[in-house]
Coordinates of C-alpha atoms in Angstrom, one line a residue:
Chain A
M1 CA 0.0 0.0 0.0
S2 CA 1.3 3.4 -0.9
A3 CA 0.9 6.4 1.4
I4 CA -2.1 8.6 0.9
A5 CA -2.5 12.3 1.4
A6 CA -2.8 13.6 4.9
P7 CA -6.0 12.5 6.6
R8 CA -8.9 14.9 6.2
A9 CA -11.8 15.3 8.4
V10 CA -15.5 14.7 8.1
T11 CA -17.3 18.0 7.2
Q12 CA -21.0 18.6 6.4
A13 CA -20.0 19.5 2.8
R14 CA -18.2 16.2 2.4
V15 CA -21.1 14.2 3.8
V16 CA -23.3 16.0 1.3
R17 CA -21.0 14.9 -1.6
S18 CA -21.0 11.4 -0.2
E19 CA -24.8 11.3 -0.1
L20 CA -25.0 12.8 -3.6
T21 CA -22.8 9.9 -4.8
K22 CA -25.1 7.4 -3.0
L23 CA -28.2 8.9 -4.5
W24 CA -27.1 8.8 -8.2
S25 CA -25.4 5.4 -7.9
L26 CA -28.5 3.4 -7.3
R27 CA -30.7 2.3 -10.2
S28 CA -33.8 2.3 -8.1
T29 CA -33.3 6.0 -7.3
R30 CA -32.9 7.0 -10.9
W31 CA -36.0 5.1 -11.9
S32 CA -38.1 6.6 -9.2
L33 CA -36.9 10.1 -10.1
L34 CA -37.6 9.4 -13.8
L35 CA -41.1 8.2 -12.9
A36 CA -41.7 11.5 -11.0
V37 CA -40.4 13.6 -13.9
V38 CA -42.5 11.8 -16.5
A39 CA -45.6 11.9 -14.3
M40 CA -45.3 15.5 -13.4
T41 CA -44.6 16.6 -17.0
G42 CA -46.8 14.2 -18.9
L43 CA -50.0 13.5 -17.0
G44 CA -51.5 17.0 -17.4
I45 CA -50.4 17.1 -21.1
L46 CA -51.9 13.7 -21.7
I47 CA -55.2 14.3 -20.0
S48 CA -55.7 17.8 -21.5
S49 CA -55.0 16.3 -25.0
I50 CA -57.7 13.7 -24.4
R51 CA -60.1 16.2 -23.0
M52 CA -59.6 18.5 -26.0
S53 CA -60.1 15.8 -28.6
H54 CA -63.3 14.8 -26.9
Y55 CA -64.3 18.3 -26.1
D56 CA -68.0 19.0 -25.8
A57 CA -69.1 22.5 -24.8
R58 CA -72.4 21.5 -23.3
P59 CA -72.6 22.9 -19.8
E60 CA -73.5 19.6 -18.1
R61 CA -70.2 18.2 -19.1
R62 CA -67.3 18.3 -16.5
P63 CA -65.9 21.9 -16.4
I64 CA -62.2 22.4 -17.2
N65 CA -59.9 24.0 -14.7
P66 CA -56.8 24.8 -16.8
L67 CA -54.4 25.1 -13.8
D68 CA -55.5 21.9 -12.1
L69 CA -55.3 20.0 -15.4
S70 CA -51.8 21.2 -16.1
L71 CA -50.5 20.2 -12.7
A72 CA -52.4 16.9 -12.4
G73 CA -49.1 15.0 -12.5
W74 CA -48.5 15.7 -8.8
H75 CA -50.9 13.0 -7.9
L76 CA -48.6 10.4 -9.2
A77 CA -45.3 12.2 -8.6
E78 CA -46.1 12.5 -4.8
L79 CA -46.3 8.8 -4.6
A80 CA -43.0 8.2 -6.4
L81 CA -41.2 10.8 -4.4
G82 CA -42.7 9.8 -1.0
V83 CA -41.7 6.2 -1.6
L84 CA -38.2 7.2 -2.8
G85 CA -37.9 9.4 0.3
V86 CA -38.6 6.4 2.6
L87 CA -36.2 4.3 0.6
I88 CA -33.2 6.5 0.7
I89 CA -33.1 5.9 4.4
S90 CA -34.8 2.6 5.0
G91 CA -32.7 1.1 2.2
E92 CA -29.6 1.7 4.3
Y93 CA -31.0 -0.2 7.2
S94 CA -32.4 -3.1 5.2
S95 CA -29.0 -3.6 3.4
G96 CA -26.8 -3.0 6.4
M97 CA -25.2 -0.1 4.6
I98 CA -26.1 2.1 7.5
R99 CA -23.3 0.5 9.6
S100 CA -20.7 1.5 7.0
T101 CA -22.2 4.9 6.8
M102 CA -22.2 5.5 10.5
I103 CA -18.7 4.2 11.0
A104 CA -17.6 6.8 8.4
V105 CA -19.6 9.5 10.1
P106 CA -20.0 8.4 13.7
R107 CA -21.6 11.7 14.7
R108 CA -24.6 10.5 12.7
L109 CA -26.6 13.7 12.4
P110 CA -24.6 15.1 9.4
V111 CA -25.8 12.0 7.5
L112 CA -29.4 12.8 8.1
W113 CA -29.0 16.5 7.2
A114 CA -27.0 15.6 4.1
K115 CA -29.7 13.1 2.9
L116 CA -32.5 15.6 3.4
M117 CA -30.5 18.4 1.6
V118 CA -29.4 16.3 -1.3
F119 CA -32.8 14.6 -1.8
G120 CA -34.8 17.9 -1.2
T121 CA -32.6 19.9 -3.6
A122 CA -32.7 17.2 -6.3
T123 CA -36.4 16.9 -6.1
F124 CA -37.0 20.6 -6.2
L125 CA -34.6 21.2 -9.1
L126 CA -36.2 18.4 -11.1
M127 CA -39.9 19.2 -10.3
L128 CA -39.7 22.9 -10.9
P129 CA -39.0 22.7 -14.7
C130 CA -41.4 19.8 -15.0
A131 CA -44.2 21.9 -13.5
F132 CA -43.5 24.8 -15.8
V133 CA -43.3 22.6 -18.9
A134 CA -46.5 20.9 -17.9
F135 CA -48.2 24.3 -17.4
F136 CA -47.2 25.9 -20.6
V137 CA -47.7 22.9 -22.8
T138 CA -51.1 22.2 -21.3
Q139 CA -52.2 25.8 -21.8
S140 CA -51.2 25.7 -25.4
I141 CA -53.3 22.5 -25.9
L142 CA -56.3 24.1 -24.1
R143 CA -56.0 27.1 -26.5
Q144 CA -57.8 24.9 -29.1
H145 CA -61.0 25.7 -27.3
D146 CA -59.9 28.9 -25.7
L147 CA -59.9 27.4 -22.2
Q148 CA -56.3 28.3 -21.2
T149 CA -55.1 30.4 -18.3
T150 CA -51.9 32.5 -18.2
I151 CA -49.0 32.6 -15.8
D152 CA -49.7 36.3 -14.9
R153 CA -53.1 35.7 -13.5
P154 CA -53.3 36.0 -9.7
G155 CA -51.9 33.0 -7.9
V156 CA -51.0 31.0 -11.0
L157 CA -47.2 31.4 -10.8
R158 CA -47.4 30.6 -7.0
A159 CA -49.4 27.5 -7.9
V160 CA -46.8 26.3 -10.5
I161 CA -43.9 26.9 -8.2
G162 CA -46.0 25.5 -5.3
A163 CA -46.3 22.2 -7.1
A164 CA -42.6 21.8 -6.9
L165 CA -42.5 23.0 -3.3
F166 CA -45.3 20.6 -2.3
L167 CA -43.5 17.6 -4.0
T168 CA -40.2 18.5 -2.3
V169 CA -41.7 18.6 1.1
T170 CA -43.6 15.4 0.3
G171 CA -40.3 13.6 -0.5
L172 CA -38.9 14.9 2.8
L173 CA -41.9 13.6 4.6
G174 CA -41.1 10.1 3.2
A175 CA -37.5 10.5 4.3
A176 CA -38.5 11.5 7.8
L177 CA -40.7 8.4 8.0
G178 CA -37.9 6.2 6.7
A179 CA -35.6 7.6 9.4
L180 CA -38.2 7.2 12.1
L181 CA -39.3 3.7 11.2
R182 CA -36.0 2.4 9.6
N183 CA -38.2 -0.1 7.7
T184 CA -39.3 0.2 4.0
A185 CA -42.7 -1.5 4.3
G186 CA -43.6 0.4 7.5
G187 CA -42.4 3.7 6.1
I188 CA -44.4 3.4 2.8
A189 CA -47.5 2.1 4.6
T190 CA -47.3 5.1 7.0
F191 CA -46.8 7.5 4.2
A192 CA -49.8 6.1 2.3
G193 CA -51.8 6.2 5.5
I194 CA -51.0 9.9 6.1
M195 CA -51.6 11.0 2.5
F196 CA -54.4 8.7 1.3
V197 CA -56.2 7.2 4.3
L198 CA -56.5 10.1 6.7
P199 CA -58.7 12.1 4.3
G200 CA -61.0 9.1 4.0
I201 CA -61.4 8.8 7.7
S202 CA -61.9 12.5 8.2
A203 CA -64.7 12.3 5.6
I204 CA -66.8 9.9 7.8
L205 CA -66.4 11.9 11.0
P206 CA -69.3 14.0 12.2
A207 CA -69.6 16.9 9.8
T208 CA -68.5 19.5 12.4
W209 CA -65.4 17.5 13.2
T210 CA -64.6 17.1 9.5
A211 CA -64.8 20.8 9.0
N212 CA -62.3 21.3 11.8
V213 CA -60.0 18.5 11.0
D214 CA -59.9 18.6 7.2
P215 CA -58.0 21.8 6.6
Y216 CA -55.2 20.6 8.8
L217 CA -54.7 17.2 7.2
P218 CA -51.2 17.1 5.7
L219 CA -52.4 16.6 2.1
N220 CA -55.1 19.3 2.3
A221 CA -52.8 21.8 4.0
G222 CA -49.9 21.1 1.7
T223 CA -51.8 21.4 -1.6
Q224 CA -53.4 24.8 -0.9
L225 CA -50.4 26.3 -2.7
M226 CA -51.7 24.8 -5.9
N227 CA -55.2 25.9 -5.2
L228 CA -56.5 29.2 -6.6
N229 CA -59.9 29.3 -5.0
Q230 CA -59.9 28.4 -1.3
S231 CA -63.3 27.2 -0.1
T232 CA -64.5 28.4 3.3
G233 CA -62.6 26.7 6.0
D234 CA -59.5 26.0 3.9
L235 CA -56.2 27.4 5.1
T236 CA -54.7 30.2 2.9
P237 CA -52.0 28.9 0.5
W238 CA -49.0 29.9 2.5
S239 CA -50.3 29.1 5.9
G240 CA -51.5 25.7 4.7
F241 CA -48.0 25.1 3.3
A242 CA -46.5 26.2 6.6
V243 CA -48.7 23.7 8.4
Y244 CA -47.5 20.9 6.1
V245 CA -43.8 22.0 6.5
G246 CA -44.4 22.0 10.3
Y247 CA -45.5 18.4 10.3
V248 CA -42.4 17.4 8.4
V249 CA -40.2 19.4 10.7
I250 CA -41.7 17.8 13.8
L251 CA -41.2 14.3 12.3
T252 CA -37.6 15.1 11.2
A253 CA -36.8 16.4 14.7
A254 CA -38.1 13.2 16.2
A255 CA -36.1 11.2 13.7
A256 CA -32.9 13.2 14.6
V257 CA -33.3 12.7 18.3
L258 CA -33.8 9.0 17.8
L259 CA -30.9 8.7 15.4
V260 CA -28.6 10.0 18.0
R261 CA -30.1 7.9 20.8
R262 CA -30.7 4.5 19.2
D263 CA -28.2 1.9 18.5
V264 CA -27.6 1.6 14.8
Chain B
M1 CA -4.8 1.5 21.0
I2 CA -8.2 0.4 22.0
E3 CA -9.3 0.7 25.6
V4 CA -12.5 -1.0 26.7
E5 CA -13.3 -0.1 30.3
N6 CA -15.9 -1.7 32.5
V7 CA -18.3 -2.0 29.6
S8 CA -21.7 -3.5 30.1
K9 CA -24.4 -3.7 27.5
R10 CA -27.9 -4.8 28.0
Y11 CA -30.6 -5.3 25.4
G12 CA -33.9 -5.3 27.2
D13 CA -33.3 -7.8 30.1
K14 CA -30.7 -9.7 28.1
I15 CA -27.1 -8.9 29.3
A16 CA -24.8 -9.0 26.3
L17 CA -21.7 -7.7 28.0
D18 CA -21.0 -7.7 31.7
D19 CA -18.3 -5.4 33.0
V20 CA -15.7 -6.2 30.3
S21 CA -12.3 -4.4 30.3
F22 CA -9.3 -4.9 28.1
V23 CA -6.7 -3.0 26.2
V24 CA -5.7 -3.8 22.6
R25 CA -2.1 -2.6 21.9
P26 CA -0.5 -1.5 18.7
G27 CA 2.1 -3.5 16.9
V28 CA 0.6 -7.0 17.4
V29 CA -2.4 -8.9 16.1
T30 CA -4.9 -9.3 18.9
G31 CA -7.3 -12.2 18.5
F32 CA -10.8 -11.9 19.9
L33 CA -12.1 -15.4 20.7
G34 CA -15.4 -16.6 22.0
P35 CA -18.3 -18.9 21.2
N36 CA -21.2 -17.6 19.1
G37 CA -23.3 -15.2 21.1
A38 CA -20.4 -14.4 23.5
G39 CA -20.5 -10.7 22.8
K40 CA -17.6 -10.3 20.3
S41 CA -19.6 -8.4 17.7
T42 CA -21.4 -6.4 20.3
T43 CA -18.0 -5.3 21.7
M44 CA -16.8 -4.3 18.3
R45 CA -20.0 -2.3 17.6
L46 CA -19.5 -0.5 20.9
I47 CA -15.9 0.4 20.0
V48 CA -16.9 2.1 16.8
G49 CA -20.0 3.7 18.3
L50 CA -22.7 1.9 16.5
D51 CA -24.1 0.8 19.9
R52 CA -23.9 2.7 23.1
P53 CA -22.7 0.9 26.2
T54 CA -25.2 0.7 29.1
S55 CA -22.3 1.6 31.3
G56 CA -18.5 1.9 31.0
S57 CA -16.6 3.3 28.0
A58 CA -14.7 2.3 24.9
R59 CA -12.0 4.5 23.6
V60 CA -9.7 4.5 20.5
N61 CA -6.4 6.4 21.0
G62 CA -7.7 8.1 24.1
K63 CA -11.0 9.4 22.7
Q64 CA -14.4 8.0 22.0
F65 CA -14.5 7.0 18.4
R66 CA -17.2 9.6 17.6
D67 CA -15.0 12.4 18.8
H68 CA -12.3 11.8 16.2
P69 CA -12.4 14.4 13.4
A70 CA -11.3 11.8 10.7
P71 CA -13.0 8.6 11.8
L72 CA -11.9 6.5 8.8
H73 CA -8.3 7.4 9.4
E74 CA -8.6 6.4 13.0
V75 CA -10.4 3.0 12.7
G76 CA -11.1 0.8 9.7
A77 CA -13.7 -1.7 10.6
M78 CA -15.3 -4.7 8.9
L79 CA -18.0 -5.8 11.2
E80 CA -20.3 -7.8 9.0
A81 CA -19.7 -9.2 5.6
R82 CA -22.6 -7.2 4.2
A83 CA -22.8 -3.6 5.3
I84 CA -23.1 -2.7 1.7
H85 CA -26.1 -1.8 -0.5
P86 CA -26.5 -4.5 -3.1
G87 CA -27.6 -2.1 -5.8
R88 CA -24.4 -0.1 -5.8
S89 CA -21.2 -1.0 -7.5
A90 CA -18.0 -1.7 -5.5
H91 CA -16.5 1.5 -6.8
S92 CA -19.5 3.7 -5.9
H93 CA -19.8 2.1 -2.5
L94 CA -16.1 2.9 -1.7
L95 CA -16.4 6.4 -3.3
A96 CA -19.4 7.3 -1.2
L97 CA -17.6 6.3 2.0
A98 CA -14.3 8.0 0.8
R99 CA -16.0 11.3 0.1
S100 CA -17.6 11.6 3.5
N101 CA -14.0 11.7 5.0
G102 CA -12.4 13.7 2.2
I103 CA -10.5 10.7 0.8
S104 CA -9.5 10.8 -2.8
R105 CA -10.9 8.9 -5.7
A106 CA -7.3 7.7 -6.5
R107 CA -7.2 6.0 -3.1
V108 CA -10.5 4.2 -4.0
D109 CA -9.0 2.8 -7.2
E110 CA -5.8 1.9 -5.4
L111 CA -7.7 -0.2 -2.9
I112 CA -9.9 -1.9 -5.5
D113 CA -6.7 -3.0 -7.1
F114 CA -5.2 -4.0 -3.8
V115 CA -8.0 -6.3 -2.8
G116 CA -8.2 -7.7 -6.4
L117 CA -11.7 -6.5 -7.4
T118 CA -10.5 -4.4 -10.4
G119 CA -12.4 -6.5 -12.9
V120 CA -15.8 -6.2 -11.1
A121 CA -15.5 -2.8 -9.7
R122 CA -18.3 -1.4 -11.8
K123 CA -20.6 -4.4 -11.2
R124 CA -23.5 -4.3 -8.7
V125 CA -22.4 -5.8 -5.3
G126 CA -25.6 -7.8 -5.1
G127 CA -24.0 -10.3 -7.5
F128 CA -20.8 -10.7 -5.5
S129 CA -19.8 -14.0 -3.9
L130 CA -19.2 -14.1 -0.1
G131 CA -15.5 -13.9 -0.7
M132 CA -15.7 -10.9 -3.0
G133 CA -18.0 -9.2 -0.4
Q134 CA -15.3 -9.8 2.2
R135 CA -12.6 -8.3 0.0
L136 CA -14.8 -5.2 -0.6
G137 CA -15.3 -5.0 3.2
I138 CA -11.5 -5.1 3.7
A139 CA -11.1 -2.4 1.1
A140 CA -13.6 -0.2 2.9
A141 CA -11.8 -0.8 6.2
L142 CA -8.5 0.2 4.7
L143 CA -9.9 3.3 2.9
G144 CA -8.7 5.9 5.4
D145 CA -5.3 4.3 6.0
P146 CA -6.4 3.6 9.6
G147 CA -4.2 3.3 12.7
T148 CA -6.6 0.7 14.0
L149 CA -8.1 -2.2 12.1
I150 CA -11.1 -4.1 13.5
L151 CA -12.2 -7.2 11.6
D152 CA -15.1 -9.4 12.6
E153 CA -14.6 -13.0 11.3
P154 CA -12.7 -11.8 8.2
A155 CA -11.9 -15.3 7.0
N156 CA -15.6 -16.1 6.5
G157 CA -16.3 -17.2 3.0
L158 CA -12.7 -16.9 1.8
D159 CA -10.8 -19.7 0.2
P160 CA -7.5 -20.9 1.6
E161 CA -5.6 -18.5 -0.5
G162 CA -7.8 -15.6 0.6
I163 CA -7.3 -16.6 4.2
R164 CA -3.6 -16.6 3.8
W165 CA -3.9 -13.2 2.2
I166 CA -5.9 -11.8 5.1
R167 CA -3.4 -13.3 7.6
D168 CA -0.4 -11.7 5.9
L169 CA -2.3 -8.4 5.6
M170 CA -3.0 -8.4 9.4
R171 CA 0.5 -9.2 10.2
D172 CA 1.9 -6.5 7.9
V173 CA -0.5 -3.9 9.3
A174 CA 0.5 -4.8 12.8
A175 CA 4.2 -4.8 11.9
E176 CA 3.7 -1.2 10.8
G177 CA 2.9 -0.4 14.4
R178 CA -0.9 -0.3 13.9
T179 CA -3.5 -1.9 16.2
V180 CA -5.3 -5.0 14.9
L181 CA -8.3 -6.6 16.6
V182 CA -9.6 -9.7 14.8
S183 CA -12.4 -12.0 15.9
S184 CA -12.7 -15.5 14.9
H185 CA -14.3 -18.7 16.0
L186 CA -11.5 -20.6 14.2
M187 CA -9.1 -21.3 16.9
S188 CA -6.5 -22.8 14.6
E189 CA -6.6 -19.6 12.6
M190 CA -6.0 -17.6 15.7
A191 CA -3.0 -19.7 16.6
Q192 CA -1.4 -18.9 13.3
T193 CA -2.3 -15.2 13.2
A194 CA -2.7 -13.7 16.7
D195 CA 0.0 -12.9 19.3
Q196 CA -2.3 -11.6 21.9
L197 CA -5.7 -13.1 22.8
I198 CA -8.8 -11.8 24.4
V199 CA -11.4 -14.5 25.2
I200 CA -15.0 -13.8 26.2
G201 CA -17.9 -16.1 26.9
R202 CA -21.5 -15.1 27.8
G203 CA -20.5 -11.5 27.9
R204 CA -17.7 -11.9 30.4
L205 CA -14.0 -11.6 29.9
L206 CA -12.4 -15.0 30.4
A207 CA -8.8 -14.3 29.4
D208 CA -6.5 -11.5 28.3
T209 CA -3.2 -13.1 27.6
T210 CA -0.7 -14.3 25.0
V211 CA -1.6 -17.2 22.8
E212 CA 1.2 -19.3 24.5
E213 CA 0.1 -18.5 28.0
F214 CA -3.5 -19.2 27.1
I215 CA -2.7 -22.7 25.9
Q216 CA -0.7 -23.5 29.0
R217 CA -3.2 -22.0 31.4
G218 CA -6.4 -23.0 29.8
A219 CA -6.0 -26.7 29.5
S220 CA -3.6 -28.8 31.5
D221 CA -1.5 -31.2 29.6
V222 CA -2.7 -34.7 29.4
I223 CA -0.4 -37.6 30.3
R224 CA -1.0 -40.9 28.7
V225 CA 0.1 -43.9 30.8
R226 CA 0.1 -47.6 29.8
S227 CA 0.8 -50.3 32.3
P228 CA -0.2 -53.9 33.0
Q229 CA -1.2 -52.7 36.5
L230 CA -3.4 -49.8 35.5
P231 CA -6.1 -50.1 38.2
Q232 CA -3.5 -50.2 40.9
L233 CA -1.7 -47.2 39.5
A234 CA -4.9 -45.2 39.1
A235 CA -5.7 -45.7 42.7
L236 CA -2.3 -44.5 43.7
L237 CA -2.6 -41.3 41.6
V238 CA -5.7 -40.1 43.4
A239 CA -5.1 -36.7 44.8
P240 CA -6.9 -33.3 44.8
G241 CA -6.8 -31.7 41.4
V242 CA -5.8 -34.9 39.6
T243 CA -8.2 -36.6 37.3
T244 CA -7.8 -40.0 35.7
E245 CA -9.9 -41.5 32.9
P246 CA -9.5 -44.4 30.6
S247 CA -8.3 -43.4 27.1
A248 CA -10.6 -43.7 24.1
D249 CA -8.9 -46.9 23.0
G250 CA -9.4 -48.4 26.4
N251 CA -5.8 -49.7 27.1
A252 CA -4.3 -46.6 28.6
L253 CA -5.0 -44.0 31.3
E254 CA -5.3 -40.2 30.7
V255 CA -4.1 -38.2 33.6
R256 CA -4.6 -34.5 34.1
G257 CA -3.4 -32.3 36.9
T258 CA 0.0 -33.8 37.5
T259 CA 3.3 -34.2 35.8
A260 CA 4.9 -37.1 34.0
E261 CA 7.8 -37.0 36.5
S262 CA 5.5 -37.5 39.5
I263 CA 3.6 -40.4 37.8
G264 CA 7.0 -42.1 37.0
E265 CA 8.2 -41.6 40.6
T266 CA 4.9 -43.0 42.1
A267 CA 5.1 -46.0 39.8
A268 CA 8.7 -46.7 40.7
A269 CA 8.1 -46.4 44.4
H270 CA 5.4 -49.0 44.2
R271 CA 7.2 -51.2 41.7
I272 CA 4.6 -50.8 39.0
V273 CA 5.7 -51.6 35.4
L274 CA 5.1 -48.8 32.9
H275 CA 4.8 -49.5 29.2
E276 CA 4.2 -45.9 28.1
L277 CA 4.4 -42.5 29.7
V278 CA 3.7 -39.6 27.3
R279 CA 2.9 -36.0 27.8
Q280 CA 0.5 -34.7 25.2
Q281 CA 0.4 -30.9 24.9
A282 CA -3.0 -29.3 24.8
S283 CA -3.9 -27.4 21.7
L284 CA -5.4 -24.0 21.5
E285 CA -8.6 -25.6 20.6
E286 CA -8.7 -27.7 23.8
A287 CA -7.7 -24.7 25.9
F288 CA -10.5 -22.7 24.3
M289 CA -13.0 -25.5 24.9
S290 CA -12.0 -26.0 28.5
M291 CA -12.2 -22.3 29.2
T292 CA -15.5 -21.5 27.4
H293 CA -17.3 -24.7 28.4
G294 CA -20.1 -23.5 30.6
S295 CA -20.0 -20.1 29.0
V296 CA -21.5 -21.3 25.8
E297 CA -24.9 -19.8 25.5
Y298 CA -26.6 -22.4 23.3
Q299 CA -25.3 -25.8 24.2
P300 CA -26.6 -29.0 22.7
T301 CA -28.1 -31.2 25.3
E302 CA -27.6 -35.0 25.0
V303 CA -30.4 -36.7 23.3
V304 CA -32.0 -39.5 25.3
A305 CA -32.8 -42.3 22.9

């Protein structure tokens, strides 16, 4: 063995580089991100094309909301990104990789921060252009029947950027669950429970309860950014998003405390 | 140097380690012996901070492992064969670990060559054989040019050539003045590799000694005696600490706890004819069995037919 350069220390920036290497070197990560990109870009374009080719102006037909249609891809992208968020952490536990990781960075917390930073940044940088492409292409398709909206209408730009923000935080929600539960199946099930099951349960509560609970459900609060017309009781776009971020911050803080305390 | 001081570790109500203390010194290979479930892996996990001791402390070069600014330069560890994501290539795996500690890409390539994985460096680790996985684990352990090397059962899954390679590697690393702690359940392997021995059983320290001393202390030598007057001789040898039992072939006596000289003198004093008087030196294996017997957690019980 030849000598190597003088030893260098662990820094947060180096751990970020390490996590970036990990993220891109797994095929499963690349596929999940590709699925999110295709879904976010393509779903709105696909559905608006179908709607235009079958367009029927009679008033009893389903009305077209040009903004919602263009951003429809978030429904599928949130699933891909939430699951990937769980996996980037639970995958280390299921494979045993976490032991190599934590021996290299025995203070542990820099690993959690680096994973969240790298995954959050990658998600936002990928989803933001997807949302814009989906918006503009969809509007040009809707122009056939003069149903389009424009980016300069009130709230529209916020909604398009908001789609990327919502999806980023959704990915981080998955990651926080992965770090808390350290188990892929449990993490994905909990993610699905929070996003898809809670609204269903809220809907069968007594009506006054539903009215009080519904606006604060993570999905409802988080998606207000993409919503132009808040109904009565809905949180405003930014306060709804703040509530959603708050949930993720609380889960992440709990995960951080447990990461330091628990045996690996 | 590794210092383990009064370390206890409890998982729920199960005590994995009970007040274990020892020091692993640089410059020699220290073997870590014990039956399965004795606490070897737990001890190693505690040293590198994966587990936290319930009480006591483990230090590497005077500090807790987590307090070292360049952990991979301090300790290289291979705790389990697979602490590797199967979907990643060997190269990416090492590169990710290297980057966290500011270790160069050139060092990664150098180690891939060194452990002989050059041809498969870009292949997914999931398809690796046990032996290739061990080699990758060794490469990861050596990444930071560590002053201390901790290897948990490194010979597992290696062919005889690989085992020799590991043994030479550990000897070379120790000869450079580094600290080497290696666990194994292969006592014969320890005899060939280790200078120092730490033996634990059921979470307790049983011995901290050199290999030679361990053999001498652990199992007393057996003296084989053949004589036409065996029953008479056996009766004369009865004394505290002395055991006699018929040999497996039935025509000799195996005596423990005394010397060949004293048996010969006893025989002469009573005019007993001896046909054979041989001292059989205990092996490391016997020493180990005699010491850990009773400290084996899962012991087979005899089947009553």
